[in-house]
mmCIF file with all atom_site columns, C-alpha atoms in Angstrom:
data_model
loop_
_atom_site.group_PDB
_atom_site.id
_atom_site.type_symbol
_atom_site.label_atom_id
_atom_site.label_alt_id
_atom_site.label_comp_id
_atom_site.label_asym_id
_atom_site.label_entity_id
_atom_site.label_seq_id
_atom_site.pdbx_PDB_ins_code
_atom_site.Cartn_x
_atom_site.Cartn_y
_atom_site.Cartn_z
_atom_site.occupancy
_atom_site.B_iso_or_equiv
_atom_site.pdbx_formal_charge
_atom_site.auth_seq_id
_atom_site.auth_comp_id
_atom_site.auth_asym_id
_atom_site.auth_atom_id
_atom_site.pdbx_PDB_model_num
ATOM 1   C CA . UNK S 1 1   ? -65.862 -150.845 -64.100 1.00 0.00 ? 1   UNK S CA 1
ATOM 2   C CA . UNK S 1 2   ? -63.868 -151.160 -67.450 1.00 0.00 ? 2   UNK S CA 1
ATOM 3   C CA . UNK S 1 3   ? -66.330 -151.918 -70.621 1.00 0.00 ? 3   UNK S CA 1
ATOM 4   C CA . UNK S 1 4   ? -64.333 -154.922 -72.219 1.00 0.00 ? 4   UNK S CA 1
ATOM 5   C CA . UNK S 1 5   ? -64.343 -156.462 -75.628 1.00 0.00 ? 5   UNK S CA 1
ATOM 6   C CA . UNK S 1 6   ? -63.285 -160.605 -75.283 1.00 0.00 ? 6   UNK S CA 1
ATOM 7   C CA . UNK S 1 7   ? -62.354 -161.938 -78.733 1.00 0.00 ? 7   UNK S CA 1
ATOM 8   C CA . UNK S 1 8   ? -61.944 -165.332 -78.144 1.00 0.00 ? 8   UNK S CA 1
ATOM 9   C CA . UNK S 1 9   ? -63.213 -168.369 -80.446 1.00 0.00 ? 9   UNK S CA 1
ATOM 10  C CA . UNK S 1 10  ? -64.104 -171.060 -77.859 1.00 0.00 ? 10  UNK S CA 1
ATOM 11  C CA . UNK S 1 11  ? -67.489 -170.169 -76.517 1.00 0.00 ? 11  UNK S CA 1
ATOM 12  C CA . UNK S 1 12  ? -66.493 -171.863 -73.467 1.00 0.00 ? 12  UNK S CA 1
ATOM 13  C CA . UNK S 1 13  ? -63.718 -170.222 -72.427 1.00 0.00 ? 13  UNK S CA 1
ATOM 14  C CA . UNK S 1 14  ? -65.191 -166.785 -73.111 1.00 0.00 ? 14  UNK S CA 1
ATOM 15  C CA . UNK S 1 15  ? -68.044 -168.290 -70.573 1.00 0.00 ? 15  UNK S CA 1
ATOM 16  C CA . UNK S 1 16  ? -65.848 -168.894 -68.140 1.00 0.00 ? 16  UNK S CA 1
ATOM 17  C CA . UNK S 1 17  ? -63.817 -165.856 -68.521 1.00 0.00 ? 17  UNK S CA 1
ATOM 18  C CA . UNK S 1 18  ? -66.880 -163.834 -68.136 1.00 0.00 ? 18  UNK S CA 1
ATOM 19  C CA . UNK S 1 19  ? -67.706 -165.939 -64.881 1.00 0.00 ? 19  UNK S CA 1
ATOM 20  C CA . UNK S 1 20  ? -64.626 -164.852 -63.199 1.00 0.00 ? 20  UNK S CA 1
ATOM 21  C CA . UNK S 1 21  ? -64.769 -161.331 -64.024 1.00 0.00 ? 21  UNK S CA 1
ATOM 22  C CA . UNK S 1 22  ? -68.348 -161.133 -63.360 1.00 0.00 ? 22  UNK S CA 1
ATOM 23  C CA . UNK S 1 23  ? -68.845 -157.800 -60.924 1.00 0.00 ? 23  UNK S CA 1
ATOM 24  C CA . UNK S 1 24  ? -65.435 -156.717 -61.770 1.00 0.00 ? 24  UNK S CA 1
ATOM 25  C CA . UNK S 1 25  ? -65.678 -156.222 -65.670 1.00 0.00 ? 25  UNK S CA 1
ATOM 26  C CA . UNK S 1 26  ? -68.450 -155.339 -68.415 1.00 0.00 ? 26  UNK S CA 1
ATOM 27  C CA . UNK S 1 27  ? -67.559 -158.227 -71.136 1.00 0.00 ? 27  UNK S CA 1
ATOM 28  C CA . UNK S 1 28  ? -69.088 -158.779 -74.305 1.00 0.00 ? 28  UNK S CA 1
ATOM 29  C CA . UNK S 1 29  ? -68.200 -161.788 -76.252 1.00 0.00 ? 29  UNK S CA 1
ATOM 30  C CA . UNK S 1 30  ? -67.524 -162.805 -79.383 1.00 0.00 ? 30  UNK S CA 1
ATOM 31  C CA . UNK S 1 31  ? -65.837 -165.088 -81.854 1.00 0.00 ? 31  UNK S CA 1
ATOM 32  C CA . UNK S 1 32  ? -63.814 -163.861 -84.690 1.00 0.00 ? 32  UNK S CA 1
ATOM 33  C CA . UNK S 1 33  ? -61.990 -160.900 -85.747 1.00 0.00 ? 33  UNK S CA 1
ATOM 34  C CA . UNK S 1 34  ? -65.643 -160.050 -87.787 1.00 0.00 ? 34  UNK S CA 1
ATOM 35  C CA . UNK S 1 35  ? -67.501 -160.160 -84.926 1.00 0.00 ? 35  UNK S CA 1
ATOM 36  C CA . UNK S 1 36  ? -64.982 -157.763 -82.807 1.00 0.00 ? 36  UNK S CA 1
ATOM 37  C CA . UNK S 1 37  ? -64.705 -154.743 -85.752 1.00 0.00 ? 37  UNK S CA 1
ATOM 38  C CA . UNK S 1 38  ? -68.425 -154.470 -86.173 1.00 0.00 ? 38  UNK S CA 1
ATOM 39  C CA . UNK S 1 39  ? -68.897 -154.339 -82.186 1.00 0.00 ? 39  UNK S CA 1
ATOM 40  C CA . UNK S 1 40  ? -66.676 -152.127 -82.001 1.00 0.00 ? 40  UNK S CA 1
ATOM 41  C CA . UNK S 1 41  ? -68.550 -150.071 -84.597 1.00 0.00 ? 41  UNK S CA 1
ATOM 42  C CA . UNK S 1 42  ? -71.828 -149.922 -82.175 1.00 0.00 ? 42  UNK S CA 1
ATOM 43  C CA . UNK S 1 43  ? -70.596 -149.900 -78.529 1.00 0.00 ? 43  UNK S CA 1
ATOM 44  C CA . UNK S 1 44  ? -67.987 -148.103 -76.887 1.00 0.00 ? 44  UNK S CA 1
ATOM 45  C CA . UNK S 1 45  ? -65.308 -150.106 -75.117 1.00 0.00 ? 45  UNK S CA 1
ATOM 46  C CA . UNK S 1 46  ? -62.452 -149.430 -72.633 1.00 0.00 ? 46  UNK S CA 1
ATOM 47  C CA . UNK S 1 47  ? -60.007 -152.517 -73.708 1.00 0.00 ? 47  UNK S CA 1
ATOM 48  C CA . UNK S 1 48  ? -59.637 -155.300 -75.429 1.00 0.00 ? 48  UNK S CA 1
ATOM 49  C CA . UNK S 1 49  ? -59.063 -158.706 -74.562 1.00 0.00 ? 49  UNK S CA 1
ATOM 50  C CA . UNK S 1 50  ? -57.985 -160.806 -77.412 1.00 0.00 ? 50  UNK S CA 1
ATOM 51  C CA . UNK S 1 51  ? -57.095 -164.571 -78.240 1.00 0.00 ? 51  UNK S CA 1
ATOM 52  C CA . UNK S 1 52  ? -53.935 -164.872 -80.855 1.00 0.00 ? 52  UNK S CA 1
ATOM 53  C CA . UNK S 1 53  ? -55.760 -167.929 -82.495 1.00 0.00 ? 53  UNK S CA 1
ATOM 54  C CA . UNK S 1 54  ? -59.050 -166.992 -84.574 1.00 0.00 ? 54  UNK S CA 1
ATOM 55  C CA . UNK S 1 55  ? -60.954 -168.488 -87.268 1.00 0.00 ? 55  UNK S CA 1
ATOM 56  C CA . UNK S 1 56  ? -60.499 -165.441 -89.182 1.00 0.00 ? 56  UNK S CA 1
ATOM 57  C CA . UNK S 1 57  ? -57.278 -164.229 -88.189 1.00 0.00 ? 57  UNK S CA 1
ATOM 58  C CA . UNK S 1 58  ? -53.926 -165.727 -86.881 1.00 0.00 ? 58  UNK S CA 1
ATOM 59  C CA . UNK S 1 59  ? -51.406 -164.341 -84.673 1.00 0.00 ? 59  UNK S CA 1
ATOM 60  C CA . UNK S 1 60  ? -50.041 -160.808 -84.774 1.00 0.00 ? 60  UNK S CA 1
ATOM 61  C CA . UNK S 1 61  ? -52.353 -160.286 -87.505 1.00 0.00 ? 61  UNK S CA 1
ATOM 62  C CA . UNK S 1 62  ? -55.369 -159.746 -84.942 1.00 0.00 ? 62  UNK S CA 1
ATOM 63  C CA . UNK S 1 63  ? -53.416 -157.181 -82.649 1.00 0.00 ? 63  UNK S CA 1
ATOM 64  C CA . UNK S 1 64  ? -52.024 -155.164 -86.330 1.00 0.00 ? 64  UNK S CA 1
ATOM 65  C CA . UNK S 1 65  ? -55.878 -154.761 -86.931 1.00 0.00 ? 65  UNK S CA 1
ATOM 66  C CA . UNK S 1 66  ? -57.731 -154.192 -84.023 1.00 0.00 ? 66  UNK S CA 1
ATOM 67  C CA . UNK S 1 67  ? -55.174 -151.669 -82.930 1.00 0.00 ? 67  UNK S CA 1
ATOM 68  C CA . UNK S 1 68  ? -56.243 -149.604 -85.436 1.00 0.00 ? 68  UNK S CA 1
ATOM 69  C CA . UNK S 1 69  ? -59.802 -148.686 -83.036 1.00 0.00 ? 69  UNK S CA 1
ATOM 70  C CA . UNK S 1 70  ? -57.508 -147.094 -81.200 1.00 0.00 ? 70  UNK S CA 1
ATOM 71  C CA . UNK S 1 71  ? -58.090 -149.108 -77.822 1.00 0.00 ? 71  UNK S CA 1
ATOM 72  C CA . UNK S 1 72  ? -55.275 -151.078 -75.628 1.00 0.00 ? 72  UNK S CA 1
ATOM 73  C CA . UNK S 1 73  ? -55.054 -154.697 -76.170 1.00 0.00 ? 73  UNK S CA 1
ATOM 74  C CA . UNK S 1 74  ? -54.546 -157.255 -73.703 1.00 0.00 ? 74  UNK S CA 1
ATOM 75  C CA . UNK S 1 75  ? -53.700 -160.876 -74.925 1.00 0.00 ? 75  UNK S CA 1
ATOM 76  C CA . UNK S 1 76  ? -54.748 -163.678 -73.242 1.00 0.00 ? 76  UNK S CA 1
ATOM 77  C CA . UNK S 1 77  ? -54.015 -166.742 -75.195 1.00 0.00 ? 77  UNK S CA 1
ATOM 78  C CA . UNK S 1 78  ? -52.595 -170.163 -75.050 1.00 0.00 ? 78  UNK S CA 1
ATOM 79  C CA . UNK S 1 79  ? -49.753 -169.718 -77.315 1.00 0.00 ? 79  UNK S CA 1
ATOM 80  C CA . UNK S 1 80  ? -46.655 -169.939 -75.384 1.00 0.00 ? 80  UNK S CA 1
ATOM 81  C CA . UNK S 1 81  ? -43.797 -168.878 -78.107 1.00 0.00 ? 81  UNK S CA 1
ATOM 82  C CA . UNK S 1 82  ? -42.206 -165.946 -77.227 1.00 0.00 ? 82  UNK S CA 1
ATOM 83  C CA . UNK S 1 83  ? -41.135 -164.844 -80.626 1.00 0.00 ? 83  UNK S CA 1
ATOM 84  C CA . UNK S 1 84  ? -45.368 -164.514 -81.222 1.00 0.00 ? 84  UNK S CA 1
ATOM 85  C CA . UNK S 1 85  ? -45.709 -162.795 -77.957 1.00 0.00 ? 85  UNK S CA 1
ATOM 86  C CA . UNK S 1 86  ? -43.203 -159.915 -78.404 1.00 0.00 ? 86  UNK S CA 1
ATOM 87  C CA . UNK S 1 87  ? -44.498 -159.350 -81.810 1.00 0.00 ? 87  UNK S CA 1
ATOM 88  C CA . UNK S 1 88  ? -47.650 -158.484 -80.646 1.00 0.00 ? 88  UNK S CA 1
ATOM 89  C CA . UNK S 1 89  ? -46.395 -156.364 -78.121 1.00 0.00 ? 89  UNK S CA 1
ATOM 90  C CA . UNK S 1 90  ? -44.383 -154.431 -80.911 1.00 0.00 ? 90  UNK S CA 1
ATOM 91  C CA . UNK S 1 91  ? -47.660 -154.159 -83.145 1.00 0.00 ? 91  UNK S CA 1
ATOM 92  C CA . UNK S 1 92  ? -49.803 -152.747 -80.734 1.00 0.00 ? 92  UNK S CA 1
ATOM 93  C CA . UNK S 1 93  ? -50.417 -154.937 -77.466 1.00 0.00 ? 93  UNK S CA 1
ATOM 94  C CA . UNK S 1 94  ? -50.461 -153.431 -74.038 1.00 0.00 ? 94  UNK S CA 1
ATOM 95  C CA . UNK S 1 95  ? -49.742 -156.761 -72.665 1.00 0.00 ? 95  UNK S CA 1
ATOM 96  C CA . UNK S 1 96  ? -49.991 -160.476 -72.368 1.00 0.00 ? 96  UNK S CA 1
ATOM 97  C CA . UNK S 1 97  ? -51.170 -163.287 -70.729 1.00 0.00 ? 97  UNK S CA 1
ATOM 98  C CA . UNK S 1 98  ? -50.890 -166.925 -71.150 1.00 0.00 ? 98  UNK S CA 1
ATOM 99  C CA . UNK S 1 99  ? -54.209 -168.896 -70.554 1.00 0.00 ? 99  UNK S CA 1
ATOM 100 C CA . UNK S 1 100 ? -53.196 -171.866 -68.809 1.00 0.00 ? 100 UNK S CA 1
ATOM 101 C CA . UNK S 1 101 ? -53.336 -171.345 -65.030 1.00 0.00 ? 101 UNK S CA 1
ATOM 102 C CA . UNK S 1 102 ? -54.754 -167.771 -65.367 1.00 0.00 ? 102 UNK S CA 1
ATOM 103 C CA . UNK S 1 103 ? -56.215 -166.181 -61.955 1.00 0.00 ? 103 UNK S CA 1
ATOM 104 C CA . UNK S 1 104 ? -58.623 -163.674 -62.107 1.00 0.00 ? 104 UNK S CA 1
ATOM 105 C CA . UNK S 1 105 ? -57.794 -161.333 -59.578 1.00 0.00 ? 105 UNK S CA 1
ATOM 106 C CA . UNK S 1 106 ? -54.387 -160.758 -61.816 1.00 0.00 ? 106 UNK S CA 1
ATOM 107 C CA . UNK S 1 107 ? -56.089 -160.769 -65.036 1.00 0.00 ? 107 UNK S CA 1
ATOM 108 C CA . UNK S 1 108 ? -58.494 -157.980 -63.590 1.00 0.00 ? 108 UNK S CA 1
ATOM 109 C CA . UNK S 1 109 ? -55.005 -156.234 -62.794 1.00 0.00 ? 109 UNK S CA 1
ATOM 110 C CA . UNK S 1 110 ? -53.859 -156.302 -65.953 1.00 0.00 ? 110 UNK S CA 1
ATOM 111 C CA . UNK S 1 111 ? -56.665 -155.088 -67.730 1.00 0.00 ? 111 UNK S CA 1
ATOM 112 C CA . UNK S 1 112 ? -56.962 -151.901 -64.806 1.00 0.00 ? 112 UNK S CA 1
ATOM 113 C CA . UNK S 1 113 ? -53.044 -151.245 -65.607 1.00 0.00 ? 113 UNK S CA 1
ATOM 114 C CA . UNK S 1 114 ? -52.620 -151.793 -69.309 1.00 0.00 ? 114 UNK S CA 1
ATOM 115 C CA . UNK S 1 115 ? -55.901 -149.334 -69.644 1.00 0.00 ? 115 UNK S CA 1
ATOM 116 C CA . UNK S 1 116 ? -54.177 -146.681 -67.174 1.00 0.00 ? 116 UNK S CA 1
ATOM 117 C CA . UNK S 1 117 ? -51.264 -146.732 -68.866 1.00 0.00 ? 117 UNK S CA 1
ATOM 118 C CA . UNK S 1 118 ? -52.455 -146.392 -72.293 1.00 0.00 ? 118 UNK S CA 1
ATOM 119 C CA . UNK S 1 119 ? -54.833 -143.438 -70.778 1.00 0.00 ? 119 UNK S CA 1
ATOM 120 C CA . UNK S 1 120 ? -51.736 -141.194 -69.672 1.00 0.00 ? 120 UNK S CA 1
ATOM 121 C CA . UNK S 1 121 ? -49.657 -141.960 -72.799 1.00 0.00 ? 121 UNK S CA 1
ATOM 122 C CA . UNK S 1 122 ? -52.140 -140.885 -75.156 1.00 0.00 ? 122 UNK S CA 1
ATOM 123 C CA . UNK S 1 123 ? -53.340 -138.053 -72.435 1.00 0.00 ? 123 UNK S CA 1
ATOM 124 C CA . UNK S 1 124 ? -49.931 -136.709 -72.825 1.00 0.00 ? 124 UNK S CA 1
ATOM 125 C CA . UNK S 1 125 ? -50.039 -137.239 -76.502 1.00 0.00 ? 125 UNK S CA 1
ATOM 126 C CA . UNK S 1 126 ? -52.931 -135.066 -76.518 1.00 0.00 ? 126 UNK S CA 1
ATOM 127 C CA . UNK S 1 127 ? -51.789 -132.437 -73.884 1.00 0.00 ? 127 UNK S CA 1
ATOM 128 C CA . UNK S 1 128 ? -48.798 -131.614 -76.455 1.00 0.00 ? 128 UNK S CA 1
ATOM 129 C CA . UNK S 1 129 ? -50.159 -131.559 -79.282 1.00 0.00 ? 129 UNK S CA 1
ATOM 130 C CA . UNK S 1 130 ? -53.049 -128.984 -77.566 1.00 0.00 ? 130 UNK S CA 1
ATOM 131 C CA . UNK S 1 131 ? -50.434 -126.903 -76.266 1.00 0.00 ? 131 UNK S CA 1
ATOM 132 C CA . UNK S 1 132 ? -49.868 -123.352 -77.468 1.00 0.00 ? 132 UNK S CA 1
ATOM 133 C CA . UNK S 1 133 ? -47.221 -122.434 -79.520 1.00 0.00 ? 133 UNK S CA 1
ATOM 134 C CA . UNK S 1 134 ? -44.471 -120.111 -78.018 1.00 0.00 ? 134 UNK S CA 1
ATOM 135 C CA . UNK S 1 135 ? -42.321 -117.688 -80.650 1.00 0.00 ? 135 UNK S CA 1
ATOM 136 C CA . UNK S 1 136 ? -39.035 -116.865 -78.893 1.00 0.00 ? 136 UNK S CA 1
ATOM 137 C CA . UNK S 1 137 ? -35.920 -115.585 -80.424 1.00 0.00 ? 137 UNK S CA 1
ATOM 138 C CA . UNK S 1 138 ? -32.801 -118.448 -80.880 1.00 0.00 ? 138 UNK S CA 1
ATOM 139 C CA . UNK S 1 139 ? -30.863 -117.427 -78.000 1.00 0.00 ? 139 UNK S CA 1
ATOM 140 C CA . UNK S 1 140 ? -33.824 -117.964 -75.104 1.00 0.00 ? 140 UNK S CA 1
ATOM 141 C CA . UNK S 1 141 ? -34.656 -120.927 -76.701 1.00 0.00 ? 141 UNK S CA 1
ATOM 142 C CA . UNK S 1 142 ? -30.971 -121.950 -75.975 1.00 0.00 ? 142 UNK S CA 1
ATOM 143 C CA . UNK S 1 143 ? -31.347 -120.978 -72.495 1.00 0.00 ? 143 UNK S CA 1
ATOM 144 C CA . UNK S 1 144 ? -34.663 -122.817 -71.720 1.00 0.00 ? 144 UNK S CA 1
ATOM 145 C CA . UNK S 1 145 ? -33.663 -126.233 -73.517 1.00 0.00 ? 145 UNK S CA 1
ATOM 146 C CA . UNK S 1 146 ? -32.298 -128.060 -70.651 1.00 0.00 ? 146 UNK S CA 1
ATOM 147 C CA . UNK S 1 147 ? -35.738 -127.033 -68.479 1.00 0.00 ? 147 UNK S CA 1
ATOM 148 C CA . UNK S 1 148 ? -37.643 -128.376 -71.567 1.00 0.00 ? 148 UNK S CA 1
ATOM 149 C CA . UNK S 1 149 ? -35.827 -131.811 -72.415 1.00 0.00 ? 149 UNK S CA 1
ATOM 150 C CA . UNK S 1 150 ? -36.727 -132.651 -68.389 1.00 0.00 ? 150 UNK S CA 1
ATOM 151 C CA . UNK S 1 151 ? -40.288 -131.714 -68.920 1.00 0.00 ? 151 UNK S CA 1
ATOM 152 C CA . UNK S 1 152 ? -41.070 -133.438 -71.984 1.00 0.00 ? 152 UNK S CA 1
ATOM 153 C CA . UNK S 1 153 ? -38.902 -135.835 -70.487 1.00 0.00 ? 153 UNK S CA 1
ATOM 154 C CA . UNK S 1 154 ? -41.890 -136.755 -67.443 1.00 0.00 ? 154 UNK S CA 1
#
């Protein structure tokens, strides 16, 4: 079960966010950008689920900063421009979702696949930078460069 953080401002909504993913999800909830960085200080969490609209923060602004705990971020928010949406994709969000309408069988499937896929990107992130170092003289190399392009390639 994934441990989730839920910024979101309106206690209600967080309420009945955390209704519908009850069984499914761990959430903890709470209210502004504050609140989320010193949580994430004392418990350890899987993903984020963040609102684009806080007290404290605005926009992109919220995705910049909490991408910087290192965790995927899943917006779910009711701000419909597309501009706003891609940005936050391009600053650090796995993915997006807009609140009106939301189901919760598909925002439990978008929290499962964001996380998976940010695991194996940073698993193969860490795989090559944990992998040996191989001297070889210039004219191997030359030889073994179209078997490594397709490797790091995967």
């Amino acid at each position: 079960m994934l441990n989730v953080l839920h910024v979101e401002d309106v206690p209600e909504v967080r309420s009945v966010i955390a209704d519908g993913l009850k069984g499914r999800a761990n959430l903890v909830g709470v209210g502004t950008l504050l609140e989320a960085k010193e949580t994430l200080k004392s418990i350890r969490f899987d993903i984020i689920l963040l609102d684009l609209v806080l007290p404290d923060a605005d926009g992109v602004d919220a995705v910049k900063k909490l991408a910087e705990y290192g965790l995927p971020i899943v917006v779910l928010s009711g701000l419909t421009d597309e501009n706003i949406l891609a940005a936050a994709l391009e600053v650090g969000a796995e993915d997006y979702i807009t609140k009106p309408g939301v189901k919760y069988t598909q925002l439990m499937q978008r929290l499962t696949f964001a996380h998976g896929r940010f695991m194996r990107r940073n698993q193969r992130v860490a795989v090559a930078s944990r992998s040996p170092r191989v001297k070889m003289d210039p004219s191997r190399f030359d030889a073994l460069k179209p078997f490594l392009t397709c490797a790091l390639a995967k």
